Tab-separated table of C-alpha atoms in Angstrom:
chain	number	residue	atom	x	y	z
A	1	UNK	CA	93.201	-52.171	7.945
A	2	UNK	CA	94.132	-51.884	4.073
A	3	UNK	CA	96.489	-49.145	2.502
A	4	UNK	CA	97.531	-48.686	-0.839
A	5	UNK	CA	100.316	-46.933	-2.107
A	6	UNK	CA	100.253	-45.633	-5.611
A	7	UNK	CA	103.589	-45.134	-6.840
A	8	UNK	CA	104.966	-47.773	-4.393
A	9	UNK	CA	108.137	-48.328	-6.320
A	10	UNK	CA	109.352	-45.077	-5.635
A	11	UNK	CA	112.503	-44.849	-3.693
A	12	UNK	CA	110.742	-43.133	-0.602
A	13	UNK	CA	108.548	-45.892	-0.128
A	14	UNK	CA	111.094	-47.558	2.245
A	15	UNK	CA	110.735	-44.490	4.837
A	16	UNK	CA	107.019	-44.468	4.978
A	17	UNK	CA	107.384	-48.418	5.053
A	18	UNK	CA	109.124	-47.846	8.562
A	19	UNK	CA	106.650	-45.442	9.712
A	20	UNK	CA	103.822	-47.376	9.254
A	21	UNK	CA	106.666	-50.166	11.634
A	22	UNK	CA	107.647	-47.891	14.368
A	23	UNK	CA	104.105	-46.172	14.758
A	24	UNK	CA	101.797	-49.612	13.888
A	25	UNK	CA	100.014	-48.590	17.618
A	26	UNK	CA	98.727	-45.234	16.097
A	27	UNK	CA	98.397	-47.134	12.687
A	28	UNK	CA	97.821	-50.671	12.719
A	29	UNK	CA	97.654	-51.712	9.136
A	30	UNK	CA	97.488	-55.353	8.393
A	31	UNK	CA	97.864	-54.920	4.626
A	32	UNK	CA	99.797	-52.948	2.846
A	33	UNK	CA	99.472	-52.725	-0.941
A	34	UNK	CA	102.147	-51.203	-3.044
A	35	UNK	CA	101.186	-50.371	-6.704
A	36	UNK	CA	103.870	-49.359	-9.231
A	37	UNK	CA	103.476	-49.901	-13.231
A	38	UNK	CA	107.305	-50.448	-13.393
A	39	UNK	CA	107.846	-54.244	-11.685
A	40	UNK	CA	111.149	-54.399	-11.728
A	41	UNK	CA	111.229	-51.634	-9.299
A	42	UNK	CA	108.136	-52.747	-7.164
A	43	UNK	CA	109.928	-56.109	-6.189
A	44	UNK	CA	113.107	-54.749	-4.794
A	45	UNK	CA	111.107	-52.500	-2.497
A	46	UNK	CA	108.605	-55.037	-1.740
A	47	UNK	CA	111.331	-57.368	-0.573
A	48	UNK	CA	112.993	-54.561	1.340
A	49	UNK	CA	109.541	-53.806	2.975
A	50	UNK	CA	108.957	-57.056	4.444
A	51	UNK	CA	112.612	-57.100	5.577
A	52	UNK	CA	111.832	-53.872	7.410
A	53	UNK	CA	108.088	-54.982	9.038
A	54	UNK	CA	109.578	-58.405	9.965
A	55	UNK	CA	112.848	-56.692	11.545
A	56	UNK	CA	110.708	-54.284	13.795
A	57	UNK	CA	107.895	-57.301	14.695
A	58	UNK	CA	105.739	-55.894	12.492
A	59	UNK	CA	102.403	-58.354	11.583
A	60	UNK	CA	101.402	-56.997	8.526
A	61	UNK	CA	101.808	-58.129	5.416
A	62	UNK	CA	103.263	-56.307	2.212
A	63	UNK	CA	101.894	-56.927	-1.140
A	64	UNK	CA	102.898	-55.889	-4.744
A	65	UNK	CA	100.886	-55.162	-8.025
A	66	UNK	CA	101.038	-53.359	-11.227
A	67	UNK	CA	97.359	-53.840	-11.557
A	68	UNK	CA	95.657	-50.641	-9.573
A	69	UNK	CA	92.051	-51.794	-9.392
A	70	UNK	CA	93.607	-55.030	-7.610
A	71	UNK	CA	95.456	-52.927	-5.379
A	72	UNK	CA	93.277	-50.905	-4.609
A	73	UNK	CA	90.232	-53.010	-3.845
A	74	UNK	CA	89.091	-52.791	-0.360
A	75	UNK	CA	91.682	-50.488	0.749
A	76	UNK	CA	90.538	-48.011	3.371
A	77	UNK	CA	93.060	-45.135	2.390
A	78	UNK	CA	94.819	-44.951	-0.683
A	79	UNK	CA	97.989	-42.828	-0.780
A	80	UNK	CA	99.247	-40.786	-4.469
A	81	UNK	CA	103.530	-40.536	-4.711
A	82	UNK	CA	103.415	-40.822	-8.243
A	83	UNK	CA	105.708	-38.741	-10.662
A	84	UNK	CA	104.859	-38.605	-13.912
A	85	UNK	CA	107.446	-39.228	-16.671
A	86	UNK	CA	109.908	-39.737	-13.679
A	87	UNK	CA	112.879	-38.323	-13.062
A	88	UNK	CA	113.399	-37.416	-17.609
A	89	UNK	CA	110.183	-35.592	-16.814
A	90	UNK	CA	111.514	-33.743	-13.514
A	91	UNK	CA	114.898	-32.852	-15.414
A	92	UNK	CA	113.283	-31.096	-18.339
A	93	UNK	CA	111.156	-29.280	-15.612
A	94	UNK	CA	114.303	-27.732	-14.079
A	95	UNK	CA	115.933	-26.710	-17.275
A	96	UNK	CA	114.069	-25.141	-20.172
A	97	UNK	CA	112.451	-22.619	-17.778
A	98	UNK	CA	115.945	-21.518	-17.265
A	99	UNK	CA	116.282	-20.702	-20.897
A	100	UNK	CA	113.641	-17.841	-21.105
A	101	UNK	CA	115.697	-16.286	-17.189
A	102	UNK	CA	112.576	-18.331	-15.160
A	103	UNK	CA	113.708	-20.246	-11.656
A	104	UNK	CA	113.646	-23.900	-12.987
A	105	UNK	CA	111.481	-26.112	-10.279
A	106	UNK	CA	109.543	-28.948	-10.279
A	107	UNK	CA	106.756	-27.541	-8.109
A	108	UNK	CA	107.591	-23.590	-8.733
A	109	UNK	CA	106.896	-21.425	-11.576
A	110	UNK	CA	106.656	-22.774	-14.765
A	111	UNK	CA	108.316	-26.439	-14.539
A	112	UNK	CA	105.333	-26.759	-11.873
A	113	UNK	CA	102.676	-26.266	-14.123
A	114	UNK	CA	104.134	-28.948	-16.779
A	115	UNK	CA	104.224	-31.012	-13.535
A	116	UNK	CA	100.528	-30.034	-12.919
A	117	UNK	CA	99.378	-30.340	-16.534
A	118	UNK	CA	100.900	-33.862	-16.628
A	119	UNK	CA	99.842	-35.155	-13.553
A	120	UNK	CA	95.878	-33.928	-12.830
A	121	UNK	CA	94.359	-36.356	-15.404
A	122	UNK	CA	96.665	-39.123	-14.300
A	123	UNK	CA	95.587	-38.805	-10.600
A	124	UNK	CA	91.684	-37.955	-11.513
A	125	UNK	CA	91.674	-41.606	-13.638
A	126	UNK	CA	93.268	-43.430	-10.798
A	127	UNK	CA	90.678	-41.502	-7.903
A	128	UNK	CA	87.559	-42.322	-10.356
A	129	UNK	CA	88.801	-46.178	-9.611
A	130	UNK	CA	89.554	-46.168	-6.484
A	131	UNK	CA	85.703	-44.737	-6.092
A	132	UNK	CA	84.561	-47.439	-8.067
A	133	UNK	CA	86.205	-49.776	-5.674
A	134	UNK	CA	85.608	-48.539	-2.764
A	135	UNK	CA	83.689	-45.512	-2.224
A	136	UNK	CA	84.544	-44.555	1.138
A	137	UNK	CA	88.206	-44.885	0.818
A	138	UNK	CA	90.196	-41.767	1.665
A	139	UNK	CA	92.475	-40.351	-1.059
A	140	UNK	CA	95.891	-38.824	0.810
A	141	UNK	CA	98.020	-36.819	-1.841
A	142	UNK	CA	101.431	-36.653	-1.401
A	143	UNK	CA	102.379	-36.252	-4.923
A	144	UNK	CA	103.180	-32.571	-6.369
A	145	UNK	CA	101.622	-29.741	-6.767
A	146	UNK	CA	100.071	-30.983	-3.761
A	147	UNK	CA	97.771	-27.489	-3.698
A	148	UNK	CA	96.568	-27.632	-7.617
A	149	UNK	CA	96.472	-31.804	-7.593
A	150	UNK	CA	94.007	-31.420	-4.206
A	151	UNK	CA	92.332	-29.144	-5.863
A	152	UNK	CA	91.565	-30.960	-8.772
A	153	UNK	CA	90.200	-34.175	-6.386
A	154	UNK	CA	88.009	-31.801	-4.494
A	155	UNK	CA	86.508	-30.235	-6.898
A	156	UNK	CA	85.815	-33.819	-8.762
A	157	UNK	CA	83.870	-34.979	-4.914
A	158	UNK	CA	86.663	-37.306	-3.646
A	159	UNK	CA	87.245	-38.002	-0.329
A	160	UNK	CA	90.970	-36.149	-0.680
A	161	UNK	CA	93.327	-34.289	1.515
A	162	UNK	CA	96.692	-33.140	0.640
A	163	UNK	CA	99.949	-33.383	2.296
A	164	UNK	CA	103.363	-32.004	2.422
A	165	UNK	CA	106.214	-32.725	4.872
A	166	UNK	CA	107.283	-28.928	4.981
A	167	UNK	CA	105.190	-27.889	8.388
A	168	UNK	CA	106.384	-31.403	10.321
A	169	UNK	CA	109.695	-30.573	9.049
A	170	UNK	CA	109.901	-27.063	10.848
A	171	UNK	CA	108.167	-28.381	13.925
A	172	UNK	CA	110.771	-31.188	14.439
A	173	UNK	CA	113.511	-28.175	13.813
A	174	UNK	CA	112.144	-26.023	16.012
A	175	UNK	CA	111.165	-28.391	18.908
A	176	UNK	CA	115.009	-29.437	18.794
A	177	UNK	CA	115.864	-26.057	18.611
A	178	UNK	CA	113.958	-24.962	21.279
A	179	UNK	CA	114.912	-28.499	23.324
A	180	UNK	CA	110.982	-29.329	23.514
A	181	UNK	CA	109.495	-32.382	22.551
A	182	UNK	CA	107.969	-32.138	18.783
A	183	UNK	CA	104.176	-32.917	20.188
A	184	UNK	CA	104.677	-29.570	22.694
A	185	UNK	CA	105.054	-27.355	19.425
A	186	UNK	CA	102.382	-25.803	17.416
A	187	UNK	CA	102.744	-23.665	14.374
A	188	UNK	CA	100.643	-21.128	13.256
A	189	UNK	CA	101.457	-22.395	9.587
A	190	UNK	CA	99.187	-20.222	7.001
A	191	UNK	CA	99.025	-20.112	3.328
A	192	UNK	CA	99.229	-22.466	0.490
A	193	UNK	CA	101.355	-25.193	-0.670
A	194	UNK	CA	105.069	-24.416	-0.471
A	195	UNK	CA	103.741	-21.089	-0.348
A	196	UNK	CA	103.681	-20.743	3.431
A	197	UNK	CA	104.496	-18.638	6.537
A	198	UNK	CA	105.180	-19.859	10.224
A	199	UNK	CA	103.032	-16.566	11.531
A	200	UNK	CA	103.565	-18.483	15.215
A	201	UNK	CA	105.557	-21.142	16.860
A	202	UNK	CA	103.174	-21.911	20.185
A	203	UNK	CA	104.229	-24.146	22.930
A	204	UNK	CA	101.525	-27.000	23.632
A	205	UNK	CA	98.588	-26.021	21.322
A	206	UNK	CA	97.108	-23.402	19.271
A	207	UNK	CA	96.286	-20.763	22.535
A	208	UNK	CA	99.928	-21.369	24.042
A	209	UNK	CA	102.591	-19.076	24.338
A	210	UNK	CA	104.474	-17.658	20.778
A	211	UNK	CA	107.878	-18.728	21.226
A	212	UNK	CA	108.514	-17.041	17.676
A	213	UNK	CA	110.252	-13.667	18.882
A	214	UNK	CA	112.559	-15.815	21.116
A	215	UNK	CA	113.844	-18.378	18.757
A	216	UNK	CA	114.207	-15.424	16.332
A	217	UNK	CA	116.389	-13.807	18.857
A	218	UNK	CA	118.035	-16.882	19.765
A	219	UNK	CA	118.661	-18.988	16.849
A	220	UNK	CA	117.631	-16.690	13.785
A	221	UNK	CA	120.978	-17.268	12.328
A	222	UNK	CA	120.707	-21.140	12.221
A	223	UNK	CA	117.041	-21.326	10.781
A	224	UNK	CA	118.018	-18.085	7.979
A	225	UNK	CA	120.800	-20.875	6.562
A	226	UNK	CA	118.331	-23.722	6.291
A	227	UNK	CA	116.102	-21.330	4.780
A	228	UNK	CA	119.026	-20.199	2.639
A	229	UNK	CA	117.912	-16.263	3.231
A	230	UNK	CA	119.582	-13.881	5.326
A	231	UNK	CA	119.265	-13.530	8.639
A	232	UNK	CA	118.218	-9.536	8.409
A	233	UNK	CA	115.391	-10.999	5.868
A	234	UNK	CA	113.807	-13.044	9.054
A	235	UNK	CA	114.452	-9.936	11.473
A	236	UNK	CA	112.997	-7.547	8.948
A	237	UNK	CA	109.555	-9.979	8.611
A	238	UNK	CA	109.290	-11.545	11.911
A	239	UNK	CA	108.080	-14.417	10.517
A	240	UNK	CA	109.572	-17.953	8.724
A	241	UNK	CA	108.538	-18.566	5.928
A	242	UNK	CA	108.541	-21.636	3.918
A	243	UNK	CA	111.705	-22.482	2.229
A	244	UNK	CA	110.140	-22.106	-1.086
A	245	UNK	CA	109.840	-18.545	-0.385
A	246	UNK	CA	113.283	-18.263	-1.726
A	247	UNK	CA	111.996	-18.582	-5.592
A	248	UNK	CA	110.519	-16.063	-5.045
A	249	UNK	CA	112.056	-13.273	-2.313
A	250	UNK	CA	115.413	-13.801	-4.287
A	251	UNK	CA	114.679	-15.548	-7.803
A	252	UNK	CA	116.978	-13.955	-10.164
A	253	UNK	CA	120.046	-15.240	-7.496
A	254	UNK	CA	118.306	-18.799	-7.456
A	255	UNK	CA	118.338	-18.898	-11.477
A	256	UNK	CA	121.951	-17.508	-11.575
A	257	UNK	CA	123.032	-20.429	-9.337
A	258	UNK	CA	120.777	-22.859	-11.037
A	259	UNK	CA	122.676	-21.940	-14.028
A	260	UNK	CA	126.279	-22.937	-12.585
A	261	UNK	CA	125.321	-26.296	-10.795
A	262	UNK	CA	124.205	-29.766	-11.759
A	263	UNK	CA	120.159	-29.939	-11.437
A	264	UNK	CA	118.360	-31.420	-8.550
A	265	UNK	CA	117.221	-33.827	-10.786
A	266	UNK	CA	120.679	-34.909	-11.757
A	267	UNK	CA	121.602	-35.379	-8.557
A	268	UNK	CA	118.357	-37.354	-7.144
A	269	UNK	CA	118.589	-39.401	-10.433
A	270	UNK	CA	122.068	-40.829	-9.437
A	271	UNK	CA	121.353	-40.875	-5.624
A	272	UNK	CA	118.285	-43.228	-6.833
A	273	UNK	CA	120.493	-45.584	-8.709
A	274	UNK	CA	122.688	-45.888	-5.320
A	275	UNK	CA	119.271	-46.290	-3.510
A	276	UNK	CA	117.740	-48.962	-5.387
A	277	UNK	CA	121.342	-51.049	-5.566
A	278	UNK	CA	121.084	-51.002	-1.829
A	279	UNK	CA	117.320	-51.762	-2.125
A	280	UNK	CA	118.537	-55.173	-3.796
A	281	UNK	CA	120.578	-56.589	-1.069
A	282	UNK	CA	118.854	-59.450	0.718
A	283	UNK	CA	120.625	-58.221	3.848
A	284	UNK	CA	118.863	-54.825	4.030
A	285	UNK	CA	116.245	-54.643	6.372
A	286	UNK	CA	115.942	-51.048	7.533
A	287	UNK	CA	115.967	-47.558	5.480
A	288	UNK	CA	119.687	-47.192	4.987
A	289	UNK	CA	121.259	-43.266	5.881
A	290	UNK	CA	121.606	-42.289	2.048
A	291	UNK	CA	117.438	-42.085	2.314
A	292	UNK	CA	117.529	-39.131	4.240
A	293	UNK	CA	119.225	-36.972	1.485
A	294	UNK	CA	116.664	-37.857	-0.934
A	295	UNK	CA	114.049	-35.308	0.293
A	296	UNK	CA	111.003	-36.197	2.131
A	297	UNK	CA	111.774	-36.009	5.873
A	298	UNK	CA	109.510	-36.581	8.167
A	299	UNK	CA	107.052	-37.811	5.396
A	300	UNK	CA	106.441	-41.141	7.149
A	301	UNK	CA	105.176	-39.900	9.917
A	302	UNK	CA	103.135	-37.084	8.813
A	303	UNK	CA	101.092	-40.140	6.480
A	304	UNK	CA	100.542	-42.123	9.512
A	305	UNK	CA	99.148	-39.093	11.656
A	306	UNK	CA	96.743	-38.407	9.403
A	307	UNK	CA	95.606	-41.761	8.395
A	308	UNK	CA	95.179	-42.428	11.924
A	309	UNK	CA	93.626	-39.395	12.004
A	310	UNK	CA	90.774	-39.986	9.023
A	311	UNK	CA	90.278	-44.010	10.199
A	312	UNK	CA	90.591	-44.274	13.944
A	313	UNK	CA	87.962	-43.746	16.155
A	314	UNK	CA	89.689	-41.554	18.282
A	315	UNK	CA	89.108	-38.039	19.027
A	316	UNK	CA	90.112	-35.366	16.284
A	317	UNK	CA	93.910	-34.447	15.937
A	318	UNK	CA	95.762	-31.193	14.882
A	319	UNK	CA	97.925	-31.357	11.798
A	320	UNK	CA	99.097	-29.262	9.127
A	321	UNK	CA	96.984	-30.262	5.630
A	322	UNK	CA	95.968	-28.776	2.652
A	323	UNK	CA	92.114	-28.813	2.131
A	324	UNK	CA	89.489	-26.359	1.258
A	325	UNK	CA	89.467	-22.970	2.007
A	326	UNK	CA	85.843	-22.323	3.355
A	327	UNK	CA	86.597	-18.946	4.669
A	328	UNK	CA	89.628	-20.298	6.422
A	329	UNK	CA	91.654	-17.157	4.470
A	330	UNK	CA	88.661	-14.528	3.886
A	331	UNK	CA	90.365	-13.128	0.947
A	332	UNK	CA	90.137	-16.505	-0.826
A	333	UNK	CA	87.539	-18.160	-2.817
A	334	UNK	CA	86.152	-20.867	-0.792
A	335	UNK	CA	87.021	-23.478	-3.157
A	336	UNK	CA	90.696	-22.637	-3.019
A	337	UNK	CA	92.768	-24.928	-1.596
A	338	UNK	CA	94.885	-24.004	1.250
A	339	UNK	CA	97.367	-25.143	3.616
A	340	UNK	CA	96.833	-24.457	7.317
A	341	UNK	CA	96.212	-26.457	10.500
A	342	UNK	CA	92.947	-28.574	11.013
A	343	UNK	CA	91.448	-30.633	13.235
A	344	UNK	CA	90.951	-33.979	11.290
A	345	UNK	CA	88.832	-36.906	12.097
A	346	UNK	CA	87.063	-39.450	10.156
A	347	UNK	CA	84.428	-36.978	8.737
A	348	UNK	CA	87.899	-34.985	7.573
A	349	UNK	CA	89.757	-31.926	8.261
A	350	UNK	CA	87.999	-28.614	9.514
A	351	UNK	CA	90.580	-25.890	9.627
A	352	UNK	CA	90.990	-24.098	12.877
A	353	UNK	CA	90.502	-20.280	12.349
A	354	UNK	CA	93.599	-18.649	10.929
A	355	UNK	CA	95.416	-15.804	12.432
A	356	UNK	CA	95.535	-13.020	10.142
A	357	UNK	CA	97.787	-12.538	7.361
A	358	UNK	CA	99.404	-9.396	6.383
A	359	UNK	CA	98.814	-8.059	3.284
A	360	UNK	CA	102.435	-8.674	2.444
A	361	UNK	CA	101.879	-12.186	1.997
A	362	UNK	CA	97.926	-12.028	1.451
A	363	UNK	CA	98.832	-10.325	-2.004
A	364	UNK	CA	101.538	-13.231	-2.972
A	365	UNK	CA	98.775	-15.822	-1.897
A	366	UNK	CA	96.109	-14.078	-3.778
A	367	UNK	CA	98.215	-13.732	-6.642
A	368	UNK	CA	99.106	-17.753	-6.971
A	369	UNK	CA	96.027	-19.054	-5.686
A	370	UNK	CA	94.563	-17.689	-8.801
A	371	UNK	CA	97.087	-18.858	-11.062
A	372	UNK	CA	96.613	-22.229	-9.301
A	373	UNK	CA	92.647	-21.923	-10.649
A	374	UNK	CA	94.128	-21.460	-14.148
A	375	UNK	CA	96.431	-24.171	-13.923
A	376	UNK	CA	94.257	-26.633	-12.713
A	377	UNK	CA	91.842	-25.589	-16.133
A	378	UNK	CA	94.693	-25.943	-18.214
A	379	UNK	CA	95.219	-29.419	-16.728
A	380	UNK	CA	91.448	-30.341	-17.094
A	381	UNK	CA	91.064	-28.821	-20.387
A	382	UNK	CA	94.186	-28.720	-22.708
A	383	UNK	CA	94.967	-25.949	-25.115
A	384	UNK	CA	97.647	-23.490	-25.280
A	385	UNK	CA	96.328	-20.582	-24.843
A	386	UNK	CA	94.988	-21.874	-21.298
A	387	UNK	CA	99.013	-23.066	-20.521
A	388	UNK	CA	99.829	-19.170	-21.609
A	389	UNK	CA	97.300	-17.557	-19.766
A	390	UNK	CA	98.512	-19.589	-16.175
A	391	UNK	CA	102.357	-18.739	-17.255
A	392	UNK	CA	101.416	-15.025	-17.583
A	393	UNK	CA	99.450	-14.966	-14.133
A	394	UNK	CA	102.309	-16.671	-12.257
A	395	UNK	CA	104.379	-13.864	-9.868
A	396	UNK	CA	107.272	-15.751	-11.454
A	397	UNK	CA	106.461	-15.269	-14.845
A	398	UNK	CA	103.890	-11.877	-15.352
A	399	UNK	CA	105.188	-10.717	-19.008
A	400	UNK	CA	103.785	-11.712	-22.158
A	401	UNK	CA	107.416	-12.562	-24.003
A	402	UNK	CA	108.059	-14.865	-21.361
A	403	UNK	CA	104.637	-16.395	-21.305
A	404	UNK	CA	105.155	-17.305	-25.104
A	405	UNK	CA	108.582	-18.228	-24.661
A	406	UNK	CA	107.777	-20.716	-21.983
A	407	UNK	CA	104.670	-21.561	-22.943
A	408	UNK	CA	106.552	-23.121	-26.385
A	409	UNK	CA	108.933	-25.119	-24.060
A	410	UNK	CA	106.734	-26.681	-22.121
A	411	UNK	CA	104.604	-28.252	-24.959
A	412	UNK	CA	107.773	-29.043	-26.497
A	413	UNK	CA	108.938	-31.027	-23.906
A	414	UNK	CA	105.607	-32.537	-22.758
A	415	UNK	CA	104.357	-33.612	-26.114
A	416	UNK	CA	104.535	-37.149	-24.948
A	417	UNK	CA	102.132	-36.823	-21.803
A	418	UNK	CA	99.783	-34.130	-22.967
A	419	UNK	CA	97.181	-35.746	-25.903
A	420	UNK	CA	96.518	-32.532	-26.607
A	421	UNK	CA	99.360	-30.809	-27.281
C-alpha cells in the first residue's frame, strides 16, 4: 500500500508519521511518499521519519520528492496538509482583518476566505494530477478550509473526503472524562467545518445511551474552559459546541484580546523553528513533546481510520468526515458540504441520518454554508466584487463598509498568490 503526503515537510508530518507506526495493523502501508516543494525541509523530516518507522519495527519505507507527479504515481490515497504562502501567509490572515474590528483567523471570517481564495486552485491543479496518475486514488483533505476546499474537489468529481481533528479531539476528552475507552463513545457531531455542535455524546454507538446531560452536570466546568466559554453558556444550550463557536458567540471579546497578544501565527512560527532544530538531530527518533502544542491532536489517528476505512476490505466504520450533504441536513443544498458522522468504506462515506438541529444553529449553518458557496466562486473565478460579495454574506462580516474595507486588505495582501488580483 502507497500514500502520499502533499505538504510532507510540514512540521506535523512527524505525528501522522507515528500513526501510520503504532496503528500499521489497521494501516499497513509499505510506502510512504512525502512531497514538499521546499527540500531543505523535506529531508530533515524524511530522516526523522525513518528514525521513527525503524524505532517502532516498522517495514515500510519513507520516500522524499519535490516532484508531485513522481510522488504521487501509484499511490492509493493521497493526503493535502499544504499551506499556502506558509506561515507570512497565515500571519497576514490574523492581522489586517483586525484593522476593519473583524476576529482575525486563518479558517474564520475573513482571513479564511484569503486562505480559501489562495488555496482552491492550488489543491484543484494538484487533484487533476493525481487523477491523471492514478484515477482511483482517494484524495483525504486535511488542509484548511477543510468545508470550502472539499467542496471545491467534489464538485470537480474527485474521489475526496475532508477531515478535521476537532470531533476525535472531543471524543478522546470526553471518553477520559467520562473514564470510558475512546472506541465506547459516539458523538452526535452535526454541522459544518469548525462550525459544529456535539447534539449527543452516546456510549457504544449511535442508538446508545446520551451521556450528554451527565457530563454537563458533572464536568461542565472543565469542558466550558477548553472551550474558553462560560460554563452558564453550555447550561443555557445543552449542547458543546465546537470550539470555533467562540468567533462567533463572543467575537468582539476574541478581537479585543487578539488585539493585546502576539498572533497565533507568531507563536507557531517560532515553535516551528524549535521543531525543525529538533527535527535535525540524528538522535531523534520519535515525535518529541513540543509537537503536541503545535495543534493537530489526534490528527494521526483520525488519517489512519479513515484510510483504513476507504482501502481495506473490511466492513464499513463510523467516523466523523466532511462530505456531501445529500439530505443529510434537509435545510441544505445537497451539494453542500457538511460535517457529520458516516459510515465509510471503500465506495466512501454515507452519512448516517442526523438528529435534528435547532433552528438556533440551523440559521448560523444556513447562513455560512452559503457564504461557503460564494467563497468557493470567488476562489474558482477571481474578481473583486465576488471576494466582496462572500465578505458581506459572512455572519462575521454582514455590513457593506466592512465588506469594502476588508475586501481592499485582502487583495492587498494576497496580490502575490491571486493572478487575478
Amino acid at each position: 500500500m502507497k500514500l502520499a503526503v502533499v505538504g510532507g515537510g510540514s512540521t506535523y508530518t512527524p505525528e501522522l508519521i507515528d500513526g501510520f507506526a503504532r496503528l500499521r495493523d489497521t494501516l499497513p502501508v509499505t510506502e510512504l511518499v512525502l512531497i514538499d516543494p521546499a527540500t531543505d525541509r523535506l529531508e530533515l523530516i524524511g530522516g526523522l521519519a525513518r528514525r521513527i518507522l525503524a524505532r517502532q519495527g516498522h517495514p515500510g519505507r519513507v520516500t522524499t520528492t519535490a516532484d508531485l507527479d513522481a510522488g504521487v504515481d501509484g499511490a492509493d490515497a493521497v493526503l493535502l496538509q499544504l499551506r499556502i504562502g506558509g506561515q507570512a501567509a497565515r500571519l497576514q490572515d490574523e492581522t489586517w482583518p483586525l484593522e476593519c474590528g473583524c476576529v482575525g483567523q486563518e479558517t474564520t471570517g475573513a482571513g479564511g476566505l484569503a486562505k480559501a481564495l489562495r488555496t482552491v486552485p492550488v489543491v484543484l491543479d494538484i487533484a487533476e494530477r493525481v487523477r491523471r496518475a492514478n484515477p482511483n486514488a482517494w484524495i483525504i483533505d486535511f488542509t484548511n478550509p477543510v468545508g470550502i476546499v472539499t467542496r471545491a474537489l467534489l464538485r470537480a468529481g474527485h474521489k475526496a473526503v475532508g477531515l478535521c481533528n476537532v470531533a476525535i479531539g472531543l471524543q478522546r476528552k470526553f471518553a477520559a472524562l467520562l473514564d470510558l475507552a475512546p472506541g465506547d463513545i459516539h458523538l452526535d457531531h452535526v454541522g459544518l467545518n469548525h462550525l459544529t455542535w456535539e447534539l449527543g455524546v452516546r456510549r457504544g454507538g449511535p442508538d446508545g445511551e446520551d451521556l450528554l446531560p451527565g457530563l454537563l452536570a458533572a464536568h461542565g466546568e472543565a469542558v466550558a474552559a477548553d472551550l474558553r466559554l462560560p460554563r452558564a453558556v453550555l447550561d443555557r444550550l445543552g449542547v458543546v459546541p465546537s470550539y470555533y463557536l467562540r468567533y462567533f458567540y463572543a467575537h468582539d471579546e476574541v478581537v479585543r484580546e487578539l488585539g493585546t497578544k502576539p498572533s497565533r501565527a507568531a507563536e507557531v512560527a517560532a515553535m516551528e523553528r524549535e521543531l525543525l532544530a529538533l527535527y535535525g538531530d540524528p538522535a531523534l527518533d520519535e515525535k518529541p513533546a513540543l509537537l503536541a502544542k503545535r495543534g493537530g491532536a489526534f490528527y494521526s489517528e483520525a488519517a489512519v481510520d479513515l484510510a483504513a476505512s476507504l482501502l481495506g476490505d473490511g466492513g464499513p466504520a463510523l467516523q466523523v468526515v466532511n462530505t456531501y450533504n445529500n439530505g443529510t441536513l434537509p435545510f441544505l443544498p445537497d451539494d453542500a458540504v457538511v460535517e457529520v458522522q458516516a459510515r465509510v468504506d471503500a465506495s466512501g462515506p454515507r452519512p448516517l441520518p442526523a438528529p435534528r438541529l435547532d433552528p438556533l444553529y440551523a440559521g448560523l449553518v444556513s447562513h455560512v454554508s452559503a457564504y461557503e458557496d460564494l467563497a468557493l466562486d470567488a476562489a474558482l473565478r477571481g474578481g473583486r466584487e465576488r471576494v466582496f460579495k462572500a465578505l458581506l454574506a459572512h455572519p462575521l462580516v454582514g455590513q457593506y463598509d466592512l465588506a469594502e474595507g476588508l475586501t481592499d486588505r485582502l487583495l492587498a495582501h494576497n496580490k502575490e498568490h491571486l493572478p487575478w488580483a
